[in-house]
mmCIF file with all atom_site columns, C-alpha atoms in Angstrom:
data_model
loop_
_atom_site.group_PDB
_atom_site.id
_atom_site.type_symbol
_atom_site.label_atom_id
_atom_site.label_alt_id
_atom_site.label_comp_id
_atom_site.label_asym_id
_atom_site.label_entity_id
_atom_site.label_seq_id
_atom_site.pdbx_PDB_ins_code
_atom_site.Cartn_x
_atom_site.Cartn_y
_atom_site.Cartn_z
_atom_site.occupancy
_atom_site.B_iso_or_equiv
_atom_site.pdbx_formal_charge
_atom_site.auth_seq_id
_atom_site.auth_comp_id
_atom_site.auth_asym_id
_atom_site.auth_atom_id
_atom_site.pdbx_PDB_model_num
ATOM 1   C CA . MET A 1 1   ? 69.221 -218.504 -46.201 1.00 0.00 ? 1   MET A CA 1
ATOM 2   C CA . ALA A 1 2   ? 66.799 -217.147 -43.608 1.00 0.00 ? 2   ALA A CA 1
ATOM 3   C CA . ILE A 1 3   ? 65.877 -213.502 -43.034 1.00 0.00 ? 3   ILE A CA 1
ATOM 4   C CA . ASP A 1 4   ? 64.385 -211.906 -39.926 1.00 0.00 ? 4   ASP A CA 1
ATOM 5   C CA . VAL A 1 5   ? 63.183 -208.346 -39.258 1.00 0.00 ? 5   VAL A CA 1
ATOM 6   C CA . ARG A 1 6   ? 62.241 -207.219 -35.752 1.00 0.00 ? 6   ARG A CA 1
ATOM 7   C CA . ARG A 1 7   ? 60.929 -204.144 -33.979 1.00 0.00 ? 7   ARG A CA 1
ATOM 8   C CA . GLY A 1 8   ? 61.935 -204.693 -30.402 1.00 0.00 ? 8   GLY A CA 1
ATOM 9   C CA . ALA A 1 9   ? 60.783 -208.181 -29.447 1.00 0.00 ? 9   ALA A CA 1
ATOM 10  C CA . GLN A 1 10  ? 58.137 -208.280 -32.197 1.00 0.00 ? 10  GLN A CA 1
ATOM 11  C CA . GLN A 1 11  ? 58.980 -210.282 -35.292 1.00 0.00 ? 11  GLN A CA 1
ATOM 12  C CA . LEU A 1 12  ? 57.727 -208.266 -38.274 1.00 0.00 ? 12  LEU A CA 1
ATOM 13  C CA . PHE A 1 13  ? 59.046 -210.513 -41.034 1.00 0.00 ? 13  PHE A CA 1
ATOM 14  C CA . HIS A 1 14  ? 60.629 -213.930 -41.330 1.00 0.00 ? 14  HIS A CA 1
ATOM 15  C CA . CYS A 1 15  ? 61.484 -215.846 -44.484 1.00 0.00 ? 15  CYS A CA 1
ATOM 16  C CA . ALA A 1 16  ? 63.175 -219.228 -44.678 1.00 0.00 ? 16  ALA A CA 1
ATOM 17  C CA . LEU A 1 17  ? 64.329 -219.816 -48.239 1.00 0.00 ? 17  LEU A CA 1
ATOM 18  C CA . PRO A 1 18  ? 64.798 -223.285 -49.735 1.00 0.00 ? 18  PRO A CA 1
ATOM 19  C CA . GLY A 1 19  ? 67.893 -224.917 -48.284 1.00 0.00 ? 19  GLY A CA 1
ATOM 20  C CA . SER A 1 20  ? 67.593 -223.197 -44.921 1.00 0.00 ? 20  SER A CA 1
ATOM 21  C CA . SER A 1 21  ? 66.920 -225.055 -41.688 1.00 0.00 ? 21  SER A CA 1
ATOM 22  C CA . ALA A 1 22  ? 66.128 -224.509 -38.035 1.00 0.00 ? 22  ALA A CA 1
ATOM 23  C CA . ASP A 1 23  ? 69.883 -223.996 -37.561 1.00 0.00 ? 23  ASP A CA 1
ATOM 24  C CA . ASN A 1 24  ? 69.605 -220.731 -39.509 1.00 0.00 ? 24  ASN A CA 1
ATOM 25  C CA . ASP A 1 25  ? 66.849 -219.597 -37.141 1.00 0.00 ? 25  ASP A CA 1
ATOM 26  C CA . ALA A 1 26  ? 69.079 -220.393 -34.157 1.00 0.00 ? 26  ALA A CA 1
ATOM 27  C CA . TRP A 1 27  ? 71.924 -218.382 -35.712 1.00 0.00 ? 27  TRP A CA 1
ATOM 28  C CA . ILE A 1 28  ? 69.528 -215.487 -36.289 1.00 0.00 ? 28  ILE A CA 1
ATOM 29  C CA . ASP A 1 29  ? 68.518 -215.518 -32.626 1.00 0.00 ? 29  ASP A CA 1
ATOM 30  C CA . ARG A 1 30  ? 72.142 -215.630 -31.435 1.00 0.00 ? 30  ARG A CA 1
ATOM 31  C CA . LYS A 1 31  ? 73.289 -212.806 -33.737 1.00 0.00 ? 31  LYS A CA 1
ATOM 32  C CA . ARG A 1 32  ? 70.213 -210.680 -32.952 1.00 0.00 ? 32  ARG A CA 1
ATOM 33  C CA . ARG A 1 33  ? 70.913 -210.934 -29.224 1.00 0.00 ? 33  ARG A CA 1
ATOM 34  C CA . VAL A 1 34  ? 74.384 -209.430 -29.835 1.00 0.00 ? 34  VAL A CA 1
ATOM 35  C CA . VAL A 1 35  ? 72.788 -206.464 -31.637 1.00 0.00 ? 35  VAL A CA 1
ATOM 36  C CA . GLU A 1 36  ? 70.267 -206.009 -28.828 1.00 0.00 ? 36  GLU A CA 1
ATOM 37  C CA . ARG A 1 37  ? 72.986 -206.115 -26.151 1.00 0.00 ? 37  ARG A CA 1
ATOM 38  C CA . TYR A 1 38  ? 75.643 -203.959 -27.870 1.00 0.00 ? 38  TYR A CA 1
ATOM 39  C CA . GLY A 1 39  ? 73.567 -201.738 -30.173 1.00 0.00 ? 39  GLY A CA 1
ATOM 40  C CA . GLU A 1 40  ? 76.033 -202.422 -33.002 1.00 0.00 ? 40  GLU A CA 1
ATOM 41  C CA . SER A 1 41  ? 76.129 -204.897 -35.874 1.00 0.00 ? 41  SER A CA 1
ATOM 42  C CA . SER A 1 42  ? 77.064 -208.434 -34.885 1.00 0.00 ? 42  SER A CA 1
ATOM 43  C CA . PHE A 1 43  ? 79.927 -208.314 -37.405 1.00 0.00 ? 43  PHE A CA 1
ATOM 44  C CA . LEU A 1 44  ? 81.381 -205.143 -35.856 1.00 0.00 ? 44  LEU A CA 1
ATOM 45  C CA . VAL A 1 45  ? 81.157 -206.551 -32.333 1.00 0.00 ? 45  VAL A CA 1
ATOM 46  C CA . GLY A 1 46  ? 83.075 -209.667 -33.384 1.00 0.00 ? 46  GLY A CA 1
ATOM 47  C CA . ALA A 1 47  ? 85.651 -207.572 -35.258 1.00 0.00 ? 47  ALA A CA 1
ATOM 48  C CA . ARG A 1 48  ? 86.277 -205.416 -32.174 1.00 0.00 ? 48  ARG A CA 1
ATOM 49  C CA . PHE A 1 49  ? 87.078 -208.482 -30.076 1.00 0.00 ? 49  PHE A CA 1
ATOM 50  C CA . ARG A 1 50  ? 89.404 -209.813 -32.795 1.00 0.00 ? 50  ARG A CA 1
ATOM 51  C CA . ALA A 1 51  ? 91.142 -206.413 -33.005 1.00 0.00 ? 51  ALA A CA 1
ATOM 52  C CA . LYS A 1 52  ? 91.947 -206.788 -29.294 1.00 0.00 ? 52  LYS A CA 1
ATOM 53  C CA . GLY A 1 53  ? 93.609 -210.119 -30.021 1.00 0.00 ? 53  GLY A CA 1
ATOM 54  C CA . THR A 1 54  ? 90.815 -212.253 -28.594 1.00 0.00 ? 54  THR A CA 1
ATOM 55  C CA . THR A 1 55  ? 87.462 -213.651 -29.590 1.00 0.00 ? 55  THR A CA 1
ATOM 56  C CA . PHE A 1 56  ? 83.936 -212.806 -28.589 1.00 0.00 ? 56  PHE A CA 1
ATOM 57  C CA . GLU A 1 57  ? 83.446 -216.348 -27.314 1.00 0.00 ? 57  GLU A CA 1
ATOM 58  C CA . ALA A 1 58  ? 86.575 -216.212 -25.124 1.00 0.00 ? 58  ALA A CA 1
ATOM 59  C CA . SER A 1 59  ? 86.171 -212.698 -23.733 1.00 0.00 ? 59  SER A CA 1
ATOM 60  C CA . SER A 1 60  ? 82.534 -211.556 -23.733 1.00 0.00 ? 60  SER A CA 1
ATOM 61  C CA . ARG A 1 61  ? 81.544 -213.754 -20.781 1.00 0.00 ? 61  ARG A CA 1
ATOM 62  C CA . LEU A 1 62  ? 78.255 -214.448 -22.597 1.00 0.00 ? 62  LEU A CA 1
ATOM 63  C CA . ASP A 1 63  ? 76.817 -217.889 -23.293 1.00 0.00 ? 63  ASP A CA 1
ATOM 64  C CA . PRO A 1 64  ? 77.876 -218.851 -26.859 1.00 0.00 ? 64  PRO A CA 1
ATOM 65  C CA . ASP A 1 65  ? 74.695 -220.912 -27.164 1.00 0.00 ? 65  ASP A CA 1
ATOM 66  C CA . ARG A 1 66  ? 72.731 -217.654 -26.859 1.00 0.00 ? 66  ARG A CA 1
ATOM 67  C CA . TYR A 1 67  ? 75.083 -215.046 -28.416 1.00 0.00 ? 67  TYR A CA 1
ATOM 68  C CA . ALA A 1 68  ? 77.111 -215.080 -31.640 1.00 0.00 ? 68  ALA A CA 1
ATOM 69  C CA . ALA A 1 69  ? 79.158 -212.106 -32.823 1.00 0.00 ? 69  ALA A CA 1
ATOM 70  C CA . HIS A 1 70  ? 79.145 -213.299 -36.427 1.00 0.00 ? 70  HIS A CA 1
ATOM 71  C CA . GLY A 1 71  ? 78.142 -211.131 -39.366 1.00 0.00 ? 71  GLY A CA 1
ATOM 72  C CA . GLY A 1 72  ? 74.541 -210.848 -40.423 1.00 0.00 ? 72  GLY A CA 1
ATOM 73  C CA . SER A 1 73  ? 72.602 -208.859 -37.849 1.00 0.00 ? 73  SER A CA 1
ATOM 74  C CA . PHE A 1 74  ? 72.309 -205.087 -38.060 1.00 0.00 ? 74  PHE A CA 1
ATOM 75  C CA . PRO A 1 75  ? 70.594 -202.619 -35.721 1.00 0.00 ? 75  PRO A CA 1
ATOM 76  C CA . ILE A 1 76  ? 67.764 -200.436 -36.950 1.00 0.00 ? 76  ILE A CA 1
ATOM 77  C CA . GLY A 1 77  ? 67.951 -197.032 -35.335 1.00 0.00 ? 77  GLY A CA 1
ATOM 78  C CA . VAL A 1 78  ? 65.693 -194.010 -35.299 1.00 0.00 ? 78  VAL A CA 1
ATOM 79  C CA . GLU A 1 79  ? 67.079 -190.585 -34.535 1.00 0.00 ? 79  GLU A CA 1
ATOM 80  C CA . GLY A 1 80  ? 66.011 -189.616 -31.037 1.00 0.00 ? 80  GLY A CA 1
ATOM 81  C CA . ALA A 1 81  ? 64.885 -193.151 -30.189 1.00 0.00 ? 81  ALA A CA 1
ATOM 82  C CA . GLY A 1 82  ? 68.072 -195.196 -30.572 1.00 0.00 ? 82  GLY A CA 1
ATOM 83  C CA . VAL A 1 83  ? 68.036 -198.818 -31.664 1.00 0.00 ? 83  VAL A CA 1
ATOM 84  C CA . ILE A 1 84  ? 64.454 -199.967 -32.157 1.00 0.00 ? 84  ILE A CA 1
ATOM 85  C CA . GLY A 1 85  ? 64.965 -203.258 -33.966 1.00 0.00 ? 85  GLY A CA 1
ATOM 86  C CA . SER A 1 86  ? 67.146 -205.398 -36.178 1.00 0.00 ? 86  SER A CA 1
ATOM 87  C CA . VAL A 1 87  ? 67.516 -207.066 -39.552 1.00 0.00 ? 87  VAL A CA 1
ATOM 88  C CA . THR A 1 88  ? 69.279 -210.421 -39.543 1.00 0.00 ? 88  THR A CA 1
ATOM 89  C CA . VAL A 1 89  ? 70.374 -212.862 -42.247 1.00 0.00 ? 89  VAL A CA 1
ATOM 90  C CA . SER A 1 90  ? 71.794 -216.355 -41.813 1.00 0.00 ? 90  SER A CA 1
ATOM 91  C CA . GLY A 1 91  ? 72.986 -218.817 -44.387 1.00 0.00 ? 91  GLY A CA 1
ATOM 92  C CA . LEU A 1 92  ? 76.008 -217.288 -46.104 1.00 0.00 ? 92  LEU A CA 1
ATOM 93  C CA . PRO A 1 93  ? 79.565 -216.804 -44.831 1.00 0.00 ? 93  PRO A CA 1
ATOM 94  C CA . GLN A 1 94  ? 79.439 -214.109 -42.150 1.00 0.00 ? 94  GLN A CA 1
ATOM 95  C CA . ALA A 1 95  ? 80.957 -211.299 -44.241 1.00 0.00 ? 95  ALA A CA 1
ATOM 96  C CA . GLU A 1 96  ? 78.415 -212.018 -46.977 1.00 0.00 ? 96  GLU A CA 1
ATOM 97  C CA . ASP A 1 97  ? 75.521 -212.136 -44.477 1.00 0.00 ? 97  ASP A CA 1
ATOM 98  C CA . HIS A 1 98  ? 76.635 -208.720 -43.232 1.00 0.00 ? 98  HIS A CA 1
ATOM 99  C CA . ALA A 1 99  ? 77.107 -207.295 -46.732 1.00 0.00 ? 99  ALA A CA 1
ATOM 100 C CA . LEU A 1 100 ? 73.660 -208.489 -47.805 1.00 0.00 ? 100 LEU A CA 1
ATOM 101 C CA . VAL A 1 101 ? 71.960 -206.704 -44.903 1.00 0.00 ? 101 VAL A CA 1
ATOM 102 C CA . VAL A 1 102 ? 73.955 -203.514 -45.478 1.00 0.00 ? 102 VAL A CA 1
ATOM 103 C CA . GLU A 1 103 ? 73.126 -203.533 -49.196 1.00 0.00 ? 103 GLU A CA 1
ATOM 104 C CA . ALA A 1 104 ? 69.418 -204.076 -48.516 1.00 0.00 ? 104 ALA A CA 1
ATOM 105 C CA . LEU A 1 105 ? 69.315 -201.239 -45.995 1.00 0.00 ? 105 LEU A CA 1
ATOM 106 C CA . GLU A 1 106 ? 71.216 -198.915 -48.344 1.00 0.00 ? 106 GLU A CA 1
ATOM 107 C CA . ARG A 1 107 ? 68.747 -199.673 -51.151 1.00 0.00 ? 107 ARG A CA 1
ATOM 108 C CA . LEU A 1 108 ? 65.792 -199.094 -48.846 1.00 0.00 ? 108 LEU A CA 1
ATOM 109 C CA . LEU A 1 109 ? 67.152 -195.774 -47.610 1.00 0.00 ? 109 LEU A CA 1
ATOM 110 C CA . SER A 1 110 ? 67.977 -194.718 -51.155 1.00 0.00 ? 110 SER A CA 1
ATOM 111 C CA . ALA A 1 111 ? 64.467 -195.562 -52.345 1.00 0.00 ? 111 ALA A CA 1
ATOM 112 C CA . TYR A 1 112 ? 62.999 -193.324 -49.643 1.00 0.00 ? 112 TYR A CA 1
ATOM 113 C CA . GLY A 1 113 ? 65.560 -190.578 -50.119 1.00 0.00 ? 113 GLY A CA 1
ATOM 114 C CA . ALA A 1 114 ? 66.827 -191.065 -46.589 1.00 0.00 ? 114 ALA A CA 1
ATOM 115 C CA . ASP A 1 115 ? 70.370 -190.493 -45.402 1.00 0.00 ? 115 ASP A CA 1
ATOM 116 C CA . ALA A 1 116 ? 72.007 -193.376 -43.539 1.00 0.00 ? 116 ALA A CA 1
ATOM 117 C CA . GLY A 1 117 ? 74.320 -190.988 -41.683 1.00 0.00 ? 117 GLY A CA 1
#
């Protein structure tokens, strides 16, 4: 598994755990670009295309070598500023990548007494 945290274009944190490879980094980049373009989690973007009876790859008109609407990338937003960054995980099945990021963000917000909503 690999983990990436960004503020805008600046990489604040990156960790490649044993068993990960450069492929995980490529997936991170592709999923992160979806978050940057749509302002929503990569999992949600993919689910919206599937709900319309299509796929992101078939209907987004974006290069699949640069964009992947698979679970694991989540926008970081600040009230009044919008989306300012992202947290991305690659290495698990997409629903698990997504769930891991959501759980980590929920724990972080809880620790600081913040409200996610």
